[in-house]
PDB file of C-alpha atoms in Angstrom:
ATOM      1  CA  MET E   1       0.009   0.006   0.009  1.00 88.00           C
ATOM      2  CA  ASN E   2       1.104   3.576  -0.763  1.00 94.00           C
ATOM      3  CA  GLU E   3       0.107   6.999   0.044  1.00 97.00           C
ATOM      4  CA  LEU E   4      -0.569   9.800  -2.521  1.00 97.00           C
ATOM      5  CA  VAL E   5       0.702  13.220  -1.646  1.00 98.00           C
ATOM      6  CA  LEU E   6       0.095  16.195  -3.931  1.00 98.00           C
ATOM      7  CA  SER E   7       0.657  19.994  -3.390  1.00 98.00           C
ATOM      8  CA  ARG E   8      -1.004  22.679  -5.456  1.00 98.00           C
ATOM      9  CA  GLN E   9      -0.725  26.479  -5.294  1.00 98.00           C
ATOM     10  CA  PHE E  10      -3.756  28.551  -6.051  1.00 98.00           C
ATOM     11  CA  ALA E  11      -3.799  32.229  -6.856  1.00 97.00           C
ATOM     12  CA  ALA E  12      -6.711  32.942  -4.446  1.00 97.00           C
ATOM     13  CA  PRO E  13      -6.963  33.684  -0.760  1.00 97.00           C
ATOM     14  CA  ARG E  14      -7.412  30.688   1.540  1.00 98.00           C
ATOM     15  CA  ALA E  15     -11.079  31.450   2.445  1.00 98.00           C
ATOM     16  CA  ALA E  16     -11.972  31.147  -1.253  1.00 98.00           C
ATOM     17  CA  VAL E  17     -10.111  27.969  -1.730  1.00 98.00           C
ATOM     18  CA  TRP E  18     -11.548  26.482   1.474  1.00 98.00           C
ATOM     19  CA  ALA E  19     -15.050  27.457   0.164  1.00 98.00           C
ATOM     20  CA  ALA E  20     -14.386  25.534  -2.942  1.00 98.00           C
ATOM     21  CA  PHE E  21     -13.987  22.320  -0.932  1.00 98.00           C
ATOM     22  CA  VAL E  22     -16.889  22.853   1.528  1.00 97.00           C
ATOM     23  CA  GLU E  23     -19.675  24.699  -0.345  1.00 97.00           C
ATOM     24  CA  PRO E  24     -21.920  22.336  -2.284  1.00 96.00           C
ATOM     25  CA  GLU E  25     -22.629  24.821  -5.057  1.00 96.00           C
ATOM     26  CA  ILE E  26     -19.006  25.463  -5.685  1.00 97.00           C
ATOM     27  CA  ILE E  27     -17.991  21.776  -5.359  1.00 97.00           C
ATOM     28  CA  THR E  28     -20.398  20.916  -8.327  1.00 96.00           C
ATOM     29  CA  GLN E  29     -18.493  23.346 -10.488  1.00 97.00           C
ATOM     30  CA  TRP E  30     -15.062  21.673 -10.351  1.00 97.00           C
ATOM     31  CA  TRP E  31     -14.926  18.365  -8.409  1.00 97.00           C
ATOM     32  CA  GLY E  32     -13.710  15.381 -10.394  1.00 96.00           C
ATOM     33  CA  PRO E  33     -11.357  14.892 -13.262  1.00 97.00           C
ATOM     34  CA  HIS E  34     -11.963  16.248 -16.740  1.00 97.00           C
ATOM     35  CA  GLY E  35     -14.861  14.414 -18.325  1.00 97.00           C
ATOM     36  CA  TRP E  36     -16.639  13.949 -15.009  1.00 97.00           C
ATOM     37  CA  THR E  37     -19.237  16.120 -13.295  1.00 96.00           C
ATOM     38  CA  VAL E  38     -20.828  16.090  -9.912  1.00 97.00           C
ATOM     39  CA  GLN E  39     -24.473  15.295 -10.019  1.00 93.00           C
ATOM     40  CA  GLU E  40     -26.627  18.253  -8.991  1.00 89.00           C
ATOM     41  CA  GLY E  41     -28.043  17.844  -5.483  1.00 95.00           C
ATOM     42  CA  SER E  42     -25.653  14.995  -4.587  1.00 97.00           C
ATOM     43  CA  VAL E  43     -23.375  17.013  -2.458  1.00 97.00           C
ATOM     44  CA  ILE E  44     -23.578  16.735   1.308  1.00 97.00           C
ATOM     45  CA  LEU E  45     -21.065  18.200   3.549  1.00 97.00           C
ATOM     46  CA  GLU E  46     -21.784  18.274   7.259  1.00 97.00           C
ATOM     47  CA  PRO E  47     -19.168  20.593   8.612  1.00 95.00           C
ATOM     48  CA  LYS E  48     -18.212  18.601  11.847  1.00 97.00           C
ATOM     49  CA  VAL E  49     -16.203  15.647  12.835  1.00 98.00           C
ATOM     50  CA  GLY E  50     -18.512  12.678  12.289  1.00 98.00           C
ATOM     51  CA  GLY E  51     -20.479  14.626   9.527  1.00 98.00           C
ATOM     52  CA  ARG E  52     -21.169  13.097   6.179  1.00 98.00           C
ATOM     53  CA  HIS E  53     -19.005  14.079   3.068  1.00 97.00           C
ATOM     54  CA  GLU E  54     -20.865  12.746   0.099  1.00 97.00           C
ATOM     55  CA  LEU E  55     -21.231  13.369  -3.591  1.00 97.00           C
ATOM     56  CA  THR E  56     -21.791  11.395  -6.838  1.00 96.00           C
ATOM     57  CA  MET E  57     -19.620  11.892  -9.904  1.00 96.00           C
ATOM     58  CA  ALA E  58     -20.941  10.962 -13.271  1.00 96.00           C
ATOM     59  CA  GLN E  59     -19.023  10.548 -16.545  1.00 96.00           C
ATOM     60  CA  SER E  60     -19.965  13.458 -18.835  1.00 95.00           C
ATOM     61  CA  ASP E  61     -20.562  11.387 -21.961  1.00 96.00           C
ATOM     62  CA  ASN E  62     -22.033   8.430 -20.086  1.00 95.00           C
ATOM     63  CA  PRO E  63     -24.021   9.567 -17.052  1.00 92.00           C
ATOM     64  CA  GLU E  64     -24.730   5.949 -16.179  1.00 94.00           C
ATOM     65  CA  ALA E  65     -21.129   5.562 -15.256  1.00 94.00           C
ATOM     66  CA  GLN E  66     -21.025   6.812 -11.733  1.00 94.00           C
ATOM     67  CA  VAL E  67     -18.530   7.015  -8.753  1.00 92.00           C
ATOM     68  CA  PRO E  68     -19.967   7.842  -5.268  1.00 92.00           C
ATOM     69  CA  LEU E  69     -17.973   9.422  -2.428  1.00 94.00           C
ATOM     70  CA  LYS E  70     -19.634   8.345   0.875  1.00 95.00           C
ATOM     71  CA  ALA E  71     -17.128   9.533   3.433  1.00 97.00           C
ATOM     72  CA  VAL E  72     -17.172  10.502   7.085  1.00 98.00           C
ATOM     73  CA  VAL E  73     -15.459  13.793   8.131  1.00 98.00           C
ATOM     74  CA  THR E  74     -12.678  13.006  10.495  1.00 98.00           C
ATOM     75  CA  ILE E  75     -11.092  16.549  10.757  1.00 98.00           C
ATOM     76  CA  PHE E  76     -12.876  19.894  10.233  1.00 98.00           C
ATOM     77  CA  ASP E  77     -10.644  22.740  11.145  1.00 98.00           C
ATOM     78  CA  GLU E  78     -11.994  25.870   9.340  1.00 97.00           C
ATOM     79  CA  GLN E  79      -9.676  27.000   6.565  1.00 98.00           C
ATOM     80  CA  VAL E  80      -6.792  24.884   7.929  1.00 98.00           C
ATOM     81  CA  CYS E  81      -7.700  21.186   7.437  1.00 98.00           C
ATOM     82  CA  LEU E  82     -10.449  19.005   6.052  1.00 98.00           C
ATOM     83  CA  ALA E  83     -10.115  15.133   6.322  1.00 98.00           C
ATOM     84  CA  SER E  84     -12.434  12.280   5.623  1.00 98.00           C
ATOM     85  CA  ALA E  85     -12.576   8.440   5.503  1.00 97.00           C
ATOM     86  CA  ASP E  86     -14.375   6.696   2.758  1.00 95.00           C
ATOM     87  CA  GLY E  87     -15.045   2.973   2.786  1.00 91.00           C
ATOM     88  CA  PRO E  88     -14.759   0.115   2.938  1.00 90.00           C
ATOM     89  CA  HIS E  89     -16.906  -0.605  -0.112  1.00 83.00           C
ATOM     90  CA  GLU E  90     -16.464  -1.746  -3.725  1.00 83.00           C
ATOM     91  CA  MET E  91     -15.475   1.651  -4.987  1.00 79.00           C
ATOM     92  CA  THR E  92     -12.587   1.945  -2.501  1.00 83.00           C
ATOM     93  CA  LEU E  93     -11.342  -1.559  -3.215  1.00 82.00           C
ATOM     94  CA  ASP E  94     -12.812  -2.597   0.153  1.00 89.00           C
ATOM     95  CA  LEU E  95     -10.339  -0.282   1.958  1.00 93.00           C
ATOM     96  CA  VAL E  96     -10.967   2.675   4.199  1.00 96.00           C
ATOM     97  CA  ILE E  97      -9.350   5.566   2.200  1.00 96.00           C
ATOM     98  CA  HIS E  98      -8.304   8.547   4.225  1.00 98.00           C
ATOM     99  CA  THR E  99      -8.091  11.884   2.425  1.00 98.00           C
ATOM    100  CA  LYS E 100      -6.522  14.916   4.173  1.00 98.00           C
ATOM    101  CA  LEU E 101      -6.394  18.402   2.795  1.00 98.00           C
ATOM    102  CA  ASP E 102      -4.187  21.067   4.383  1.00 98.00           C
ATOM    103  CA  PHE E 103      -4.606  24.737   3.576  1.00 98.00           C
ATOM    104  CA  LYS E 104      -1.896  27.293   4.018  1.00 98.00           C
ATOM    105  CA  GLU E 105      -1.929  30.880   2.885  1.00 97.00           C
ATOM    106  CA  PHE E 106       1.152  32.946   1.957  1.00 96.00           C
ATOM    107  CA  ALA E 107       1.197  36.410   0.054  1.00 95.00           C
ATOM    108  CA  GLY E 108      -2.402  36.013  -1.112  1.00 92.00           C
ATOM    109  CA  GLN E 109      -1.739  32.487  -2.500  1.00 97.00           C
ATOM    110  CA  THR E 110      -3.168  29.253  -1.066  1.00 98.00           C
ATOM    111  CA  TYR E 111      -1.206  26.055  -0.874  1.00 98.00           C
ATOM    112  CA  VAL E 112      -3.135  22.915  -0.600  1.00 98.00           C
ATOM    113  CA  THR E 113      -1.555  19.561   0.313  1.00 98.00           C
ATOM    114  CA  LEU E 114      -3.572  16.487  -0.294  1.00 98.00           C
ATOM    115  CA  THR E 115      -2.612  13.199   1.366  1.00 98.00           C
ATOM    116  CA  GLN E 116      -4.608  10.168   0.422  1.00 97.00           C
ATOM    117  CA  GLY E 117      -4.219   6.454   1.343  1.00 96.00           C
ATOM    118  CA  PRO E 118      -3.764   3.726   1.829  1.00 96.00           C
ATOM    119  CA  LEU E 119      -3.871   3.079  -1.959  1.00 94.00           C
ATOM    120  CA  PRO E 120      -2.691   0.013  -3.895  1.00 93.00           C
ATOM    121  CA  HIS E 121       0.436   0.758  -5.908  1.00 93.00           C
ATOM    122  CA  GLU E 122      -1.369   0.177  -9.163  1.00 93.00           C
ATOM    123  CA  VAL E 123      -3.901   3.048  -8.537  1.00 93.00           C
ATOM    124  CA  ILE E 124      -1.483   5.690  -7.410  1.00 95.00           C
ATOM    125  CA  GLU E 125      -0.764   7.080 -10.926  1.00 96.00           C
ATOM    126  CA  SER E 126      -4.416   7.138 -12.056  1.00 95.00           C
ATOM    127  CA  SER E 127      -5.341   8.893  -8.655  1.00 95.00           C
ATOM    128  CA  GLN E 128      -2.603  11.344  -9.051  1.00 97.00           C
ATOM    129  CA  LYS E 129      -3.829  12.213 -12.712  1.00 97.00           C
ATOM    130  CA  ALA E 130      -7.563  12.436 -11.426  1.00 97.00           C
ATOM    131  CA  TRP E 131      -6.574  14.878  -8.590  1.00 98.00           C
ATOM    132  CA  ASN E 132      -4.272  16.935 -10.838  1.00 98.00           C
ATOM    133  CA  SER E 133      -7.058  17.193 -13.440  1.00 98.00           C
ATOM    134  CA  ALA E 134      -9.744  18.242 -10.743  1.00 98.00           C
ATOM    135  CA  PHE E 135      -7.235  20.774  -9.377  1.00 98.00           C
ATOM    136  CA  ALA E 136      -6.747  22.237 -12.829  1.00 98.00           C
ATOM    137  CA  LYS E 137     -10.550  22.672 -12.994  1.00 98.00           C
ATOM    138  CA  LEU E 138     -10.491  24.411  -9.629  1.00 98.00           C
ATOM    139  CA  GLU E 139      -7.711  26.657 -10.736  1.00 98.00           C
ATOM    140  CA  SER E 140      -9.632  27.633 -13.822  1.00 98.00           C
ATOM    141  CA  LEU E 141     -12.711  28.373 -11.681  1.00 98.00           C
ATOM    142  CA  LEU E 142     -10.785  30.462  -9.141  1.00 98.00           C
ATOM    143  CA  ALA E 143      -9.151  32.407 -12.034  1.00 97.00           C
ATOM    144  CA  GLU E 144     -12.588  33.753 -12.995  1.00 96.00           C
ATOM    145  CA  TYR E 145     -12.636  35.653  -9.658  1.00 94.00           C
ATOM    146  CA  PHE E 146      -9.003  36.244  -8.580  1.00 93.00           C
TER     147      PHE E 146
END
C-alpha cells in the first residue's frame, strides 16, 4: 500500500479555496477529473467531525457511469484542514481511504496539500492524474474571480 501526496498552489485567498472544498454549489463546478461532473443535489458536507461528506460523480458522456463518495469527516478545522474516511466498499477496493487536505496561505496564494491512502500501488498514478485534473478545473474556476 502507498500514500498519494500532492501539493498545489492556487492564486486565491485561503477563504476562497476553502469554500471551494466545503460549499456544495462550488464543489459541483469543479470536483472530479476532466470528463466527469458532480450530480446536482448529490453533495452533502456536514461541517463537523463525524459529519457526512458525500457526492456522486458521473461521466460527462455516459451519465450511467457513476462514482460515489460516501465519506465521514474526520477533521474539520475551518480554513486549515479537512479530512475524511471513505469505505470500505467496492469503489474503495474494500479499503478505508483517508483523504486529508491542508490549507496554508502565503502572500495571497493558497497552498493545498492532499494526502490520500492507503492506496494500492497500481492506482497511485491514476489517482494522481485524477486529482491533478480536478485541481486544474478548480484553478480555472478560481481564475474567474481572482
